[in-house]
Amino acid sequence: MAELFDRAPPLVWDDDTARRYDLFKRENLAQYRAIRAAGLDVRPWSDERGPYSGSRDLVRRVRETGVLHVYLTSAGHGPGPVTGFHPLRAPSGVVEHGVELTHNDVFRVVHDVFGHVMHGHAFGPRGEFWATRTHLPMYPEDAHPVLLTEQVGQICWFFYGPHLRVAGSLPARGEPGWTPPHLRPYAQQKVFPLATDHVLRFTSLFTEENG
């Protein structure tokens, strides 16, 4: 998956991709409205240090306070300055504490709530894969290919991409050439739908026993 994401073009924008992203955005907004109707307070956050020290901090504070801080897309979306076209960078029409959220901000909120807070999944690769797997059934199947791109494709590249390899191999922690996660670049924000068979291969990895 990391190789596939690395080789993919930055933008594949056609009628089918646009349709899938529109469906994805509509479902995110519906889930977001349910979160707000349940009483969760969403507060914009733009400090580059991020609002939480880790997944445990996120889960504990949201559960204890009923407040979720969302790191704004305008402050960080990819490895460098936020530029260029991306369907999730468009304004969503949702305004929180005087700030209009982008569709990507809305997705960050629903992913944190339904992917991490609800089940306690961590931020590492295993936790992110499970967060995606538990959140995936809440979306129509036609949106799954772009959800997988936005989550699994980026996560695989961040943790296993070719930019981390030394002489063709991925060094383990403590080995020469190993790069700690806080020094790794974020994935380029590419726009393309993964193939349906990749979605099926991803979901087939999970069983009740390996949870």
Short mmCIF file of C-alpha atoms in Angstrom, two decimals:
data_model
loop_
_atom_site.label_atom_id
_atom_site.label_comp_id
_atom_site.label_asym_id
_atom_site.label_seq_id
_atom_site.Cartn_x
_atom_site.Cartn_y
_atom_site.Cartn_z
CA MET A 1 0.00 0.00 0.00
CA ALA A 2 2.86 2.38 0.77
CA GLU A 3 4.37 1.70 -2.65
CA LEU A 4 1.02 2.18 -4.38
CA PHE A 5 0.43 5.50 -2.64
CA ASP A 6 3.98 6.65 -3.41
CA ARG A 7 3.62 5.89 -7.13
CA ALA A 8 0.11 7.36 -7.48
CA PRO A 9 -0.22 10.71 -9.29
CA PRO A 10 -1.01 13.72 -7.08
CA LEU A 11 -4.43 14.26 -8.62
CA VAL A 12 -6.87 11.95 -10.39
CA TRP A 13 -9.96 14.09 -10.85
CA ASP A 14 -12.77 12.83 -13.00
CA ASP A 15 -16.54 12.52 -12.65
CA ASP A 16 -16.28 9.25 -10.72
CA THR A 17 -13.73 10.59 -8.22
CA ALA A 18 -15.73 13.80 -7.76
CA ARG A 19 -18.87 11.75 -7.11
CA ARG A 20 -17.13 9.62 -4.50
CA TYR A 21 -15.70 12.65 -2.70
CA ASP A 22 -19.07 14.41 -2.74
CA LEU A 23 -20.64 11.34 -1.16
CA PHE A 24 -17.81 11.18 1.38
CA LYS A 25 -18.29 14.84 2.32
CA ARG A 26 -22.05 14.48 2.71
CA GLU A 27 -21.66 11.50 5.01
CA ASN A 28 -19.01 13.28 7.08
CA LEU A 29 -21.37 16.20 7.57
CA ALA A 30 -24.19 13.88 8.65
CA GLN A 31 -21.91 12.19 11.20
CA TYR A 32 -20.65 15.56 12.37
CA ARG A 33 -24.19 16.81 12.97
CA ALA A 34 -24.89 13.69 15.04
CA ILE A 35 -21.78 14.36 17.13
CA ARG A 36 -22.81 17.95 17.79
CA ALA A 37 -26.41 16.93 18.52
CA ALA A 38 -25.05 14.55 21.17
CA GLY A 39 -23.52 17.56 22.91
CA LEU A 40 -19.83 17.37 22.00
CA ASP A 41 -18.20 20.81 21.78
CA VAL A 42 -15.78 21.18 18.83
CA ARG A 43 -13.11 23.84 19.21
CA PRO A 44 -10.69 24.89 16.42
CA TRP A 45 -6.96 24.53 17.13
CA SER A 46 -4.16 26.05 15.04
CA ASP A 47 -1.03 25.59 17.21
CA GLU A 48 1.38 23.38 15.23
CA ARG A 49 2.21 21.41 18.38
CA GLY A 50 -1.23 19.82 18.17
CA PRO A 51 -3.95 19.69 20.83
CA TYR A 52 -3.14 16.24 22.25
CA SER A 53 0.02 14.48 23.39
CA GLY A 54 -1.23 11.14 22.06
CA SER A 55 -4.24 8.91 21.59
CA ARG A 56 -4.69 8.24 25.31
CA ASP A 57 -4.74 11.97 25.98
CA LEU A 58 -7.31 12.48 23.21
CA VAL A 59 -9.60 9.72 24.46
CA ARG A 60 -9.36 10.69 28.14
CA ARG A 61 -9.91 14.40 27.65
CA VAL A 62 -12.81 14.06 25.22
CA ARG A 63 -14.55 11.55 27.46
CA GLU A 64 -13.98 13.65 30.59
CA THR A 65 -14.73 17.11 29.20
CA GLY A 66 -17.08 16.65 26.25
CA VAL A 67 -14.75 18.90 24.23
CA LEU A 68 -12.76 17.95 21.12
CA HIS A 69 -10.07 20.23 19.71
CA VAL A 70 -9.65 19.89 15.94
CA TYR A 71 -6.29 20.81 14.40
CA LEU A 72 -7.27 23.03 11.48
CA THR A 73 -6.44 22.03 7.92
CA SER A 74 -5.40 25.62 7.25
CA ALA A 75 -2.61 25.14 9.80
CA GLY A 76 -1.41 21.84 8.40
CA HIS A 77 -2.43 19.46 5.62
CA GLY A 78 0.45 17.47 4.21
CA PRO A 79 4.22 17.98 4.31
CA GLY A 80 4.38 21.70 3.49
CA PRO A 81 2.31 24.84 3.04
CA VAL A 82 -1.38 24.28 2.37
CA THR A 83 -1.70 25.03 -1.36
CA GLY A 84 -3.40 23.66 -4.45
CA PHE A 85 -6.69 21.94 -5.08
CA HIS A 86 -8.06 19.29 -2.77
CA PRO A 87 -11.79 18.56 -2.47
CA LEU A 88 -11.60 18.35 1.32
CA ARG A 89 -10.04 21.81 1.61
CA ALA A 90 -13.29 23.41 0.47
CA PRO A 91 -15.36 25.20 3.13
CA SER A 92 -17.98 22.97 4.73
CA GLY A 93 -20.43 25.63 5.89
CA VAL A 94 -19.90 24.52 9.50
CA VAL A 95 -18.81 27.34 11.81
CA GLU A 96 -17.40 26.65 15.27
CA HIS A 97 -16.34 29.42 17.65
CA GLY A 98 -16.22 31.90 14.75
CA VAL A 99 -14.13 29.67 12.45
CA GLU A 100 -15.55 28.00 9.33
CA LEU A 101 -14.32 24.42 9.09
CA THR A 102 -13.18 22.81 5.88
CA HIS A 103 -14.51 19.42 4.87
CA ASN A 104 -11.19 17.97 6.02
CA ASP A 105 -11.67 19.52 9.47
CA VAL A 106 -15.09 17.88 9.63
CA PHE A 107 -13.52 14.54 8.66
CA ARG A 108 -10.84 14.93 11.32
CA VAL A 109 -13.55 15.36 13.94
CA VAL A 110 -15.64 12.36 12.90
CA HIS A 111 -12.55 10.17 12.52
CA ASP A 112 -11.28 11.10 15.97
CA VAL A 113 -14.66 10.43 17.56
CA PHE A 114 -15.76 7.28 15.74
CA GLY A 115 -12.29 5.92 14.95
CA HIS A 116 -10.41 6.65 18.17
CA VAL A 117 -12.49 7.95 21.08
CA MET A 118 -15.33 5.46 20.72
CA HIS A 119 -13.08 2.38 20.72
CA GLY A 120 -9.83 3.68 22.23
CA HIS A 121 -7.70 2.92 19.16
CA ALA A 122 -4.16 4.33 19.24
CA PHE A 123 -2.37 6.55 16.70
CA GLY A 124 0.19 3.94 15.55
CA PRO A 125 -0.32 1.85 12.41
CA ARG A 126 -2.26 -0.94 14.13
CA GLY A 127 -4.52 1.55 15.91
CA GLU A 128 -5.09 3.63 12.77
CA PHE A 129 -5.95 0.53 10.74
CA TRP A 130 -8.47 -0.53 13.36
CA ALA A 131 -9.82 3.02 13.62
CA THR A 132 -10.43 2.96 9.87
CA ARG A 133 -11.95 -0.52 9.96
CA THR A 134 -14.41 0.36 12.73
CA HIS A 135 -15.37 3.67 11.06
CA LEU A 136 -15.65 2.25 7.53
CA PRO A 137 -19.13 0.63 7.91
CA MET A 138 -20.60 4.04 8.72
CA TYR A 139 -20.01 5.10 5.08
CA PRO A 140 -21.72 3.95 1.88
CA GLU A 141 -19.58 1.54 -0.12
CA ASP A 142 -19.04 4.03 -2.96
CA ALA A 143 -17.16 6.28 -0.53
CA HIS A 144 -14.86 3.51 0.74
CA PRO A 145 -12.17 3.90 -1.97
CA VAL A 146 -11.54 7.56 -1.09
CA LEU A 147 -11.77 6.94 2.66
CA LEU A 148 -9.07 4.29 2.27
CA THR A 149 -6.90 6.72 0.31
CA GLU A 150 -7.32 9.41 2.97
CA GLN A 151 -6.57 7.05 5.84
CA VAL A 152 -4.82 3.81 4.99
CA GLY A 153 -2.85 5.08 1.99
CA GLN A 154 -1.41 8.00 3.95
CA ILE A 155 -0.75 5.95 7.10
CA CYS A 156 1.07 3.21 5.18
CA TRP A 157 3.25 5.77 3.42
CA PHE A 158 4.06 7.55 6.70
CA PHE A 159 5.11 4.36 8.51
CA TYR A 160 6.39 2.15 5.66
CA GLY A 161 7.10 4.38 2.66
CA PRO A 162 10.22 4.08 0.46
CA HIS A 163 11.57 7.36 1.87
CA LEU A 164 12.24 5.50 5.16
CA ARG A 165 14.19 2.61 3.68
CA VAL A 166 17.93 2.05 3.85
CA ALA A 167 19.43 -0.17 1.13
CA GLY A 168 15.91 -1.32 0.30
CA SER A 169 14.94 -2.34 3.83
CA LEU A 170 12.98 -0.61 6.55
CA PRO A 171 15.19 -0.23 9.66
CA ALA A 172 13.67 -1.19 12.99
CA ARG A 173 13.80 1.04 16.05
CA GLY A 174 17.40 1.33 17.22
CA GLU A 175 18.93 0.21 13.93
CA PRO A 176 21.09 2.55 11.79
CA GLY A 177 18.95 4.78 9.59
CA TRP A 178 15.76 4.43 11.65
CA THR A 179 13.72 7.65 11.62
CA PRO A 180 11.54 8.33 14.68
CA PRO A 181 7.93 9.21 13.80
CA HIS A 182 8.16 12.83 14.97
CA LEU A 183 10.90 13.46 12.37
CA ARG A 184 9.09 11.84 9.45
CA PRO A 185 7.33 13.94 6.79
CA TYR A 186 3.59 13.72 6.38
CA ALA A 187 2.28 12.21 3.18
CA GLN A 188 1.48 14.38 0.20
CA GLN A 189 -2.27 14.99 0.08
CA LYS A 190 -3.02 13.01 -3.06
CA VAL A 191 -6.49 12.77 -4.57
CA PHE A 192 -7.42 9.42 -6.11
CA PRO A 193 -9.72 6.50 -5.25
CA LEU A 194 -8.17 3.17 -4.36
CA ALA A 195 -9.47 0.22 -6.34
CA THR A 196 -12.36 -1.76 -4.87
CA ASP A 197 -10.19 -4.86 -4.54
CA HIS A 198 -7.84 -2.91 -2.25
CA VAL A 199 -10.80 -2.11 -0.01
CA LEU A 200 -11.74 -5.79 0.09
CA ARG A 201 -8.17 -6.85 0.83
CA PHE A 202 -8.01 -4.33 3.67
CA THR A 203 -11.26 -5.45 5.31
CA SER A 204 -10.32 -9.13 4.92
CA LEU A 205 -7.39 -8.59 7.31
CA PHE A 206 -9.71 -8.17 10.29
CA THR A 207 -11.48 -10.74 12.40
CA GLU A 208 -12.88 -10.69 15.91
CA GLU A 209 -9.97 -12.87 16.99
CA ASN A 210 -7.18 -10.56 15.81
CA GLY A 211 -8.77 -7.47 17.40
#
